[in-house]
mmCIF file with all atom_site columns, C-alpha atoms in Angstrom:
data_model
loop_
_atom_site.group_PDB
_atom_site.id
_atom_site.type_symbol
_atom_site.label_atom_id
_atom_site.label_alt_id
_atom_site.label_comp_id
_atom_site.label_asym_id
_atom_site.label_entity_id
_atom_site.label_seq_id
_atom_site.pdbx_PDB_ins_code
_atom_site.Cartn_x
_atom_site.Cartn_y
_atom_site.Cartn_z
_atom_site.occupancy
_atom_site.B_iso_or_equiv
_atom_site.pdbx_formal_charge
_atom_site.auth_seq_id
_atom_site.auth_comp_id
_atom_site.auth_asym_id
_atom_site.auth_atom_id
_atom_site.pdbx_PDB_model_num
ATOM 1   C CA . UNK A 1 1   ? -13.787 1.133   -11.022 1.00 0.00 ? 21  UNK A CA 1
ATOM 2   C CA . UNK A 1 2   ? -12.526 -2.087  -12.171 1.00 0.00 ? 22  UNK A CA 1
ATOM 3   C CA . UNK A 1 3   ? -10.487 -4.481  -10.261 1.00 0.00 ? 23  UNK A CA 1
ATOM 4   C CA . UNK A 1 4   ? -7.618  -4.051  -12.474 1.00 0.00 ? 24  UNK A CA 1
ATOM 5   C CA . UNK A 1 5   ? -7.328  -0.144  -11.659 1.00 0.00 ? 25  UNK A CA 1
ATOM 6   C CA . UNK A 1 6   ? -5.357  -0.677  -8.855  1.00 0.00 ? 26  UNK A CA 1
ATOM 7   C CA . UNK A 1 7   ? -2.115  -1.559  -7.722  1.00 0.00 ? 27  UNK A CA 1
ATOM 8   C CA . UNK A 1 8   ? -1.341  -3.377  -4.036  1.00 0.00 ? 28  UNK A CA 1
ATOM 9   C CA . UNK A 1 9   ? 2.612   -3.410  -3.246  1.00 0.00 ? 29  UNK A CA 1
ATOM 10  C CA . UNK A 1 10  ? 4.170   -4.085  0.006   1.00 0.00 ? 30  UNK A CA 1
ATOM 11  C CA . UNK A 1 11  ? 7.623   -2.806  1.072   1.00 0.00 ? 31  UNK A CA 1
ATOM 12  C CA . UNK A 1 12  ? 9.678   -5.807  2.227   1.00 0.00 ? 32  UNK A CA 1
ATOM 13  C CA . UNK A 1 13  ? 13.232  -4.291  2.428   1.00 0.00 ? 33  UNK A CA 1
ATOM 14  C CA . UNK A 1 14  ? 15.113  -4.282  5.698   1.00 0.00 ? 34  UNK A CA 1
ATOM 15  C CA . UNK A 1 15  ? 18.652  -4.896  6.308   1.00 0.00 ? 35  UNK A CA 1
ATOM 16  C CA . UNK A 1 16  ? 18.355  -8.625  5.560   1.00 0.00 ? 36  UNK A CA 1
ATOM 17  C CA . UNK A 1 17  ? 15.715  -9.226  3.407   1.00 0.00 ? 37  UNK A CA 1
ATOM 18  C CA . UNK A 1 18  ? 16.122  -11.070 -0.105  1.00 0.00 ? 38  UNK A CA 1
ATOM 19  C CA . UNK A 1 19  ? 13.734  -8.600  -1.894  1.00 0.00 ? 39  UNK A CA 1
ATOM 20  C CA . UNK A 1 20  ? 12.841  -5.171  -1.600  1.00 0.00 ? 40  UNK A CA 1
ATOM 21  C CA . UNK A 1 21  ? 9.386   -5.590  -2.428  1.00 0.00 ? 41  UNK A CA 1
ATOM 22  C CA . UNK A 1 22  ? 6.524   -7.609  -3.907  1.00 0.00 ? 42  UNK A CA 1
ATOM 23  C CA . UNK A 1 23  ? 3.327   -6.746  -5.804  1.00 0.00 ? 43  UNK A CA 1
ATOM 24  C CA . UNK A 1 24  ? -0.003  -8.200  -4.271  1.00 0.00 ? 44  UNK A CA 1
ATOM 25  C CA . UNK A 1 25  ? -2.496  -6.602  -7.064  1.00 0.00 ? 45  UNK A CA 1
ATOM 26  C CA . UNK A 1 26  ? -0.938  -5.125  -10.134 1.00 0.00 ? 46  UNK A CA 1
ATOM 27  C CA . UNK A 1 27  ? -2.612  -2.723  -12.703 1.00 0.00 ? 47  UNK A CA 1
ATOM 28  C CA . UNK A 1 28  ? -2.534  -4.097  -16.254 1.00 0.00 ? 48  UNK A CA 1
ATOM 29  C CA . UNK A 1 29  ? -0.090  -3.010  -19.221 1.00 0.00 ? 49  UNK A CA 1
ATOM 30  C CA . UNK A 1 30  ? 2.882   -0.803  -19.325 1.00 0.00 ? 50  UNK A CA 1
ATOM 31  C CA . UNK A 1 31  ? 2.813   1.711   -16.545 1.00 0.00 ? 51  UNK A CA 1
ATOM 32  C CA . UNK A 1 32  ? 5.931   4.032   -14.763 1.00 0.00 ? 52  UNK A CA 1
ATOM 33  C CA . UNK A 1 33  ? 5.114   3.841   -11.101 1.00 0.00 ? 53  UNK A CA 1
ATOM 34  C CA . UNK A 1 34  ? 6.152   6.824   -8.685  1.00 0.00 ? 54  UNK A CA 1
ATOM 35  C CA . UNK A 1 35  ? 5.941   6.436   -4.996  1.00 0.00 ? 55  UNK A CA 1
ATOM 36  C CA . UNK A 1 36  ? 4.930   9.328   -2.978  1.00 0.00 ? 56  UNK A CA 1
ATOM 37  C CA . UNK A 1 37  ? 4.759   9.558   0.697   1.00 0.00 ? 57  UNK A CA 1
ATOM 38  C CA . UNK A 1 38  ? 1.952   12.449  1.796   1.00 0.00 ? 58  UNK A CA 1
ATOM 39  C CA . UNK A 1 39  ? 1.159   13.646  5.368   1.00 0.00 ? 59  UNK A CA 1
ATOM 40  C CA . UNK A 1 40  ? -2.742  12.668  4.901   1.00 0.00 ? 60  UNK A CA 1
ATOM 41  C CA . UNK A 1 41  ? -5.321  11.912  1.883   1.00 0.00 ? 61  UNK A CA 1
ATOM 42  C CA . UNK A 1 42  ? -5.844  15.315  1.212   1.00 0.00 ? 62  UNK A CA 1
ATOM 43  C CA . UNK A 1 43  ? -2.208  16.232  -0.039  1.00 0.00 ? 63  UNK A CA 1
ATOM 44  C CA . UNK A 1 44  ? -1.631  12.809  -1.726  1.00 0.00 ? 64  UNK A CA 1
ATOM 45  C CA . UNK A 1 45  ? -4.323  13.352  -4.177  1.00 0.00 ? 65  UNK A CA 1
ATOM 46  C CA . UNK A 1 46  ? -2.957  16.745  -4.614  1.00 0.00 ? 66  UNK A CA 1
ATOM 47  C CA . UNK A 1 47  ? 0.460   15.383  -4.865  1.00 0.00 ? 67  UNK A CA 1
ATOM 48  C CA . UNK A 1 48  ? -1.196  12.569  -7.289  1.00 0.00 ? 68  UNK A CA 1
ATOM 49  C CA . UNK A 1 49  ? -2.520  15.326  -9.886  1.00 0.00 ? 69  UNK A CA 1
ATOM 50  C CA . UNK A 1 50  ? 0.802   17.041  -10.035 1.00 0.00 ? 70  UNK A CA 1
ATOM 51  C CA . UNK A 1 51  ? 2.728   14.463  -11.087 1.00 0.00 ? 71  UNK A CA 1
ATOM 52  C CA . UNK A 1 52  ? -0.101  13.144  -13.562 1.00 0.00 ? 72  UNK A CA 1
ATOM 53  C CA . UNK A 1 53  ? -0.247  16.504  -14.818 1.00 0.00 ? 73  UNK A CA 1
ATOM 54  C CA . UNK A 1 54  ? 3.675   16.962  -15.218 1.00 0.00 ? 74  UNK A CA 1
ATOM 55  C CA . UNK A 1 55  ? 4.031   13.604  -16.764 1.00 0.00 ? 75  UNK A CA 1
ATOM 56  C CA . UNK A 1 56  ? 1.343   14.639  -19.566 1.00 0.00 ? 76  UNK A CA 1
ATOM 57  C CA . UNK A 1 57  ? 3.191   17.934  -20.147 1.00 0.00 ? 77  UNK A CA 1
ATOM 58  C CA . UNK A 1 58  ? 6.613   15.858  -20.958 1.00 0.00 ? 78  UNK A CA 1
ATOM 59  C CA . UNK A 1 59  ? 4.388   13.870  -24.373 1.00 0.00 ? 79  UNK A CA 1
ATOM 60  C CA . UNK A 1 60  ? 5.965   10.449  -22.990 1.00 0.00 ? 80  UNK A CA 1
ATOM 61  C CA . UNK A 1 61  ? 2.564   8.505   -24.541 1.00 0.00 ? 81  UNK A CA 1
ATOM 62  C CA . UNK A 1 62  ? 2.825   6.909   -21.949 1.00 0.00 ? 82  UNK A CA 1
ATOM 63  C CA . UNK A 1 63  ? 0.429   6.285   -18.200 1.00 0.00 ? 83  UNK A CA 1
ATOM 64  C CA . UNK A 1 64  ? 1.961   6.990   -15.028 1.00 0.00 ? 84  UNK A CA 1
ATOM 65  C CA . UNK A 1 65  ? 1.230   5.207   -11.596 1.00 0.00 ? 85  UNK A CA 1
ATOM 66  C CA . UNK A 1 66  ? 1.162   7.296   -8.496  1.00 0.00 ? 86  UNK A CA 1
ATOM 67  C CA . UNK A 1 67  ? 1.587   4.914   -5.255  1.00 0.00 ? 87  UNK A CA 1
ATOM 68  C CA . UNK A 1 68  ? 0.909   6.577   -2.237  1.00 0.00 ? 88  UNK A CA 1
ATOM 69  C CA . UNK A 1 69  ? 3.388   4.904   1.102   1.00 0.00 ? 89  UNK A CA 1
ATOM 70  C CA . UNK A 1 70  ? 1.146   3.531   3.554   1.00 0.00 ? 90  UNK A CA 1
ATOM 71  C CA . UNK A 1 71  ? 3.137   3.357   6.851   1.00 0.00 ? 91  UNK A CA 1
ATOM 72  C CA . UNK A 1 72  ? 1.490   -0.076  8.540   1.00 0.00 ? 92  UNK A CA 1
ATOM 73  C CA . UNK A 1 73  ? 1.137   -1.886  12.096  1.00 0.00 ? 93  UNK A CA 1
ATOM 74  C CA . UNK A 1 74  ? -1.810  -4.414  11.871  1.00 0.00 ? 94  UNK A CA 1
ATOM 75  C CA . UNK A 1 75  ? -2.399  -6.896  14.536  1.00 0.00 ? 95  UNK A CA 1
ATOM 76  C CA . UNK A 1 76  ? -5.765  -9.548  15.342  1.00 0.00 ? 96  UNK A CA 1
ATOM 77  C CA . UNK A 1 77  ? -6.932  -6.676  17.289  1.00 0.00 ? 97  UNK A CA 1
ATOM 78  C CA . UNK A 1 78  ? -6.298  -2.730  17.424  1.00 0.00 ? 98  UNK A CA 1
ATOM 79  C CA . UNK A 1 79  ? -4.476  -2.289  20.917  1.00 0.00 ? 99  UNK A CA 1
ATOM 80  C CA . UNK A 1 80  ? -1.745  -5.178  20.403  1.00 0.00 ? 100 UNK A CA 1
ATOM 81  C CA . UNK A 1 81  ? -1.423  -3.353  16.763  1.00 0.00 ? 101 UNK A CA 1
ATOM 82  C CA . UNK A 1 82  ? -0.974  -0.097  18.939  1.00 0.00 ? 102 UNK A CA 1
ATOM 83  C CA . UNK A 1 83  ? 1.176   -1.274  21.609  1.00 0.00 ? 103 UNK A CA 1
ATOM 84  C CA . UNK A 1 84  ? 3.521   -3.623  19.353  1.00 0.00 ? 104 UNK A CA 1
ATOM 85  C CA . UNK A 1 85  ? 3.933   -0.442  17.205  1.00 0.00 ? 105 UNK A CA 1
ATOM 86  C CA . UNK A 1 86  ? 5.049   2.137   19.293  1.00 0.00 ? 106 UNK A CA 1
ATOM 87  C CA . UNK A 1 87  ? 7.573   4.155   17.779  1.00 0.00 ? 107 UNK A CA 1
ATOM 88  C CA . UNK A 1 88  ? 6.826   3.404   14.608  1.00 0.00 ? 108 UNK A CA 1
ATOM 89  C CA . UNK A 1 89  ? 4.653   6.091   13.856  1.00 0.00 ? 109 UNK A CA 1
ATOM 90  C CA . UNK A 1 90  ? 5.480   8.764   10.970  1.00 0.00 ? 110 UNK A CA 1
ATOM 91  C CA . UNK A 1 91  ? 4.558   12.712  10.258  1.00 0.00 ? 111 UNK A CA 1
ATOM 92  C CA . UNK A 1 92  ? 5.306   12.712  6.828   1.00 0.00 ? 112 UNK A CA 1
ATOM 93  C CA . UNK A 1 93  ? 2.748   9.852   5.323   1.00 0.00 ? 113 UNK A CA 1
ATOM 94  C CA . UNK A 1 94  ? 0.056   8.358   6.157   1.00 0.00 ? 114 UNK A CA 1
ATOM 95  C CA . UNK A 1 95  ? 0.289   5.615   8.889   1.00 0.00 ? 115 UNK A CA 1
ATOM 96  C CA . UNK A 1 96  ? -2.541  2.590   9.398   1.00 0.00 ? 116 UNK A CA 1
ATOM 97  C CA . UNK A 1 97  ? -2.297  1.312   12.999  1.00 0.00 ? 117 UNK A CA 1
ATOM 98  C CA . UNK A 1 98  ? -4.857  -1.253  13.534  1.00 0.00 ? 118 UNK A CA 1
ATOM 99  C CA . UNK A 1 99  ? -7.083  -4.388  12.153  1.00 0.00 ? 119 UNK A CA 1
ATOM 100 C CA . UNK A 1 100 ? -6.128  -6.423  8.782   1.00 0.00 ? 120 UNK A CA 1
ATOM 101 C CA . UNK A 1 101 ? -9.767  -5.370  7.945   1.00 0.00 ? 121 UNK A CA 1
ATOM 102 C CA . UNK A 1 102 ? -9.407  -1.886  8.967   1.00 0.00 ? 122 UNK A CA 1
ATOM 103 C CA . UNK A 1 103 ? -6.164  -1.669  6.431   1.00 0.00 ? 123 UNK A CA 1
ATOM 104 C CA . UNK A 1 104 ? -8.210  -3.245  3.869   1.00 0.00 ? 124 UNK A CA 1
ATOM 105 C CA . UNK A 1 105 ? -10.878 -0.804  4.491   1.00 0.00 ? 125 UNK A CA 1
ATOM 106 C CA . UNK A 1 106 ? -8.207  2.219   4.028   1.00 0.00 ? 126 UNK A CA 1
ATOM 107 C CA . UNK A 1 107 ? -6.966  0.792   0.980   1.00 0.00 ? 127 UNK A CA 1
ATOM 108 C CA . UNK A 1 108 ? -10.575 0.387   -0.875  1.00 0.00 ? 128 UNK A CA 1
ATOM 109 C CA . UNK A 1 109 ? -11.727 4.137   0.552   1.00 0.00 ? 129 UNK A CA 1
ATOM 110 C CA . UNK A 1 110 ? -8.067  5.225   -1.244  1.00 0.00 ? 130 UNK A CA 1
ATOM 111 C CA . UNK A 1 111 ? -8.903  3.685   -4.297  1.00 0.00 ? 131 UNK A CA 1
ATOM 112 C CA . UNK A 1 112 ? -12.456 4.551   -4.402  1.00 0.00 ? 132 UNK A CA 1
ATOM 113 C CA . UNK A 1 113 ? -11.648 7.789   -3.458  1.00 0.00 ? 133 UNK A CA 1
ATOM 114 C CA . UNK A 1 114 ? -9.200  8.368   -6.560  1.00 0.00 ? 134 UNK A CA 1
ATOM 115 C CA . UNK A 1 115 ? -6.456  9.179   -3.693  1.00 0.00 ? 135 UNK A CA 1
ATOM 116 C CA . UNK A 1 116 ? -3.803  7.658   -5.924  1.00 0.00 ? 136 UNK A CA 1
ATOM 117 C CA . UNK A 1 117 ? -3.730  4.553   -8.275  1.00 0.00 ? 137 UNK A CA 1
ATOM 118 C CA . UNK A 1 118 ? -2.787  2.222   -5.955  1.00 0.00 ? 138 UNK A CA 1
ATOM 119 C CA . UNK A 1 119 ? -0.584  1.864   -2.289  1.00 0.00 ? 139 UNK A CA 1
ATOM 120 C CA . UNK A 1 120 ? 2.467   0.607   -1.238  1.00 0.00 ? 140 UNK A CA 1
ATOM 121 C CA . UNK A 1 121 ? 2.415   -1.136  2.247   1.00 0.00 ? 141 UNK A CA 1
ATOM 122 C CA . UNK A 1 122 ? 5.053   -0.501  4.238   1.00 0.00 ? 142 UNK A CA 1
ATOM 123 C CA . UNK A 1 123 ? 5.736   -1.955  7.528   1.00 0.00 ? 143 UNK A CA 1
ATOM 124 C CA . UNK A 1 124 ? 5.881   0.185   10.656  1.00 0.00 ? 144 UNK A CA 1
ATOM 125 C CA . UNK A 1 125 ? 7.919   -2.035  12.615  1.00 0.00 ? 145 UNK A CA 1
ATOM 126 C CA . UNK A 1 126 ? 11.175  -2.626  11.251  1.00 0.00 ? 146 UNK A CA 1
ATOM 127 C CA . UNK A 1 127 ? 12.168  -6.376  12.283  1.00 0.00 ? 147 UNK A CA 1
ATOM 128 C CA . UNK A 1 128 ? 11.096  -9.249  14.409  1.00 0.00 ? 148 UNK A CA 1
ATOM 129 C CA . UNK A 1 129 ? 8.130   -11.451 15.387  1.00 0.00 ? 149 UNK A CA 1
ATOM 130 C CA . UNK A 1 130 ? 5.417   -8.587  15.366  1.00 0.00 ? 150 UNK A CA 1
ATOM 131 C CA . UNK A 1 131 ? 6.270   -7.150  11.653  1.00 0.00 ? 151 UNK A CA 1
ATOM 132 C CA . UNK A 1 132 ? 6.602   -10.823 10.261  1.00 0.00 ? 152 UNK A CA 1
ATOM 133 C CA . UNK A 1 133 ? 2.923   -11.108 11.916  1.00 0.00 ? 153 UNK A CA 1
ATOM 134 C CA . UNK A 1 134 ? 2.042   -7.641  10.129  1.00 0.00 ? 154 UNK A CA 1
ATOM 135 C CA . UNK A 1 135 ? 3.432   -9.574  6.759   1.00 0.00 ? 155 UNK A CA 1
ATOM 136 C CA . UNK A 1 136 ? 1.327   -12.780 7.789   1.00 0.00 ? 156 UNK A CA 1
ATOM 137 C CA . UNK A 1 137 ? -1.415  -10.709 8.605   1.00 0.00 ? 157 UNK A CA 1
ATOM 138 C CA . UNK A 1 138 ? -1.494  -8.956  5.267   1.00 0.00 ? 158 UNK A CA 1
ATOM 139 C CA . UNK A 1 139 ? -1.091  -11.660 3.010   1.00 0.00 ? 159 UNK A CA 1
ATOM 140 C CA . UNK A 1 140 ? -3.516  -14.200 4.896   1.00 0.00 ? 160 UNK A CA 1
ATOM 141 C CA . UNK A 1 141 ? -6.081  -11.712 6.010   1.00 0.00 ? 161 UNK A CA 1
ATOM 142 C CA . UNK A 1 142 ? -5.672  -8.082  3.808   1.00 0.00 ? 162 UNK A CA 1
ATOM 143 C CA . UNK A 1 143 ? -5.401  -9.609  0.702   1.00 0.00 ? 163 UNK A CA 1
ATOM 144 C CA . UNK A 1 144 ? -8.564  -12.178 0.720   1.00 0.00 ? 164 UNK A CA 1
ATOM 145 C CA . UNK A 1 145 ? -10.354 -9.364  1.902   1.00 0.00 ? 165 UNK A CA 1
ATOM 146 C CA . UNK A 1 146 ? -9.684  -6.757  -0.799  1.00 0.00 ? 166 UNK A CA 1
ATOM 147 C CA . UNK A 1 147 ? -9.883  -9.989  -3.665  1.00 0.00 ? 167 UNK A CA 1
ATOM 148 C CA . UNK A 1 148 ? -13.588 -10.376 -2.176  1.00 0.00 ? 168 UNK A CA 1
ATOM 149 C CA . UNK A 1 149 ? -14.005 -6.577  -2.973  1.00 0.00 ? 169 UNK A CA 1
ATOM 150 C CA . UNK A 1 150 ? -12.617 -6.597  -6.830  1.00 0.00 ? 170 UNK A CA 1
ATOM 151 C CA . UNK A 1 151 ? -8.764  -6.032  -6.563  1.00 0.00 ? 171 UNK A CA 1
ATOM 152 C CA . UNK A 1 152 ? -7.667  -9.435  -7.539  1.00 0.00 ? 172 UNK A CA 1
ATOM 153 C CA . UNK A 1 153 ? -4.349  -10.426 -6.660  1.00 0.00 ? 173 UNK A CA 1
ATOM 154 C CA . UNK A 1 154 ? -0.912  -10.427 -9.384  1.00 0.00 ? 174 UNK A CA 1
ATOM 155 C CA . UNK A 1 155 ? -1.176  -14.055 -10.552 1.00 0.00 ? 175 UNK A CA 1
ATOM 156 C CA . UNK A 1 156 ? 2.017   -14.054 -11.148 1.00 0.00 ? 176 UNK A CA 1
ATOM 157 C CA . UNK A 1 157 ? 2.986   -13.366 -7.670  1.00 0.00 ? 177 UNK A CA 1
ATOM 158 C CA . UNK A 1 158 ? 2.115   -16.102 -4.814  1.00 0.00 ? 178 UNK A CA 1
ATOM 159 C CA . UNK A 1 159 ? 3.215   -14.419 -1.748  1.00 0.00 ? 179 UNK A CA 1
ATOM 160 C CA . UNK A 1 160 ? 4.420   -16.423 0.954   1.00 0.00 ? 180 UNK A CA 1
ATOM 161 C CA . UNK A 1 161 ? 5.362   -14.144 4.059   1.00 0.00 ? 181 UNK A CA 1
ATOM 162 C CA . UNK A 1 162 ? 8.269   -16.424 5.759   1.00 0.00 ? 182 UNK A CA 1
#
């Protein structure tokens, strides 16, 4: 699988933010994207071919992008990433507590997988000093990683987590 095949987002909207959200890697051409959240792997590929298959029924011509919500905590190691994100945890998608390269590890097995055509990160913790070091975290340390692995980053985008 190419590195273009993929598509990286994360979730930036809170109360206060200035954008909603900003694409890391981006698949190329035309594409509708759907989000989906899904309780594990399993059900979002299941969820994935549904929607692929009900967008082919409809004769639109055109490709559809199923991004599967990936509720996140990362931290430099596993139990600050667990105890800064306690409470943030979620039964209806699949949540990533842990390691930058642990997320970026998740993120290649979903891809490689086929689990869906690409993710959309989105921060367990809701405000403050430990999700802008998830943000930090995912730009400086995620995104190098999965770059290394094929999935270059948007050139158009140069994230900057503030």
């Amino acid at each position: 699988m190419s590195g273009g095949n993929f598509t990286v987002a994360v979730d930036l909207s809170t109360p206060n933010a200035s954008v909603d959200s900003i694409t890391l890697v981006r698949r190329p051409g035309p594409v509708e994207s759907v989000r989906i959240t899904a309780p594990d792997l399993r059900e979002a590929q299941k969820k994935r071919s549904s929607i692929r298959a009900g967008f082919e029924e409809r004769g639109t011509g055109g490709r559809v992008d199923v991004l599967l919500d990936v509720v996140v905590h990362i931290a430099a190691d596993a139990r600050t990433a667990r105890r800064e994100a306690v409470g943030g945890q979620r039964g209806d998608t699949v949540v990533y507590v842990g390691t930058p390269s642990g997320l970026a590890s998740l993120i290649l097995d979903i891809r490689a997988a086929d689990v869906a055509d690409g993710v959309t990160v989105v921060p367990a913790v809701a405000e403050g000093s430990a999700r802008d070091s998830c943000v930090q975290l995912l730009l400086g340390d995620v995104l190098p990683i999965l770059e290394a692995r094929g999935l270059a980053p948007d050139a158009t985008v140069r994230p900057h987590a503030g």
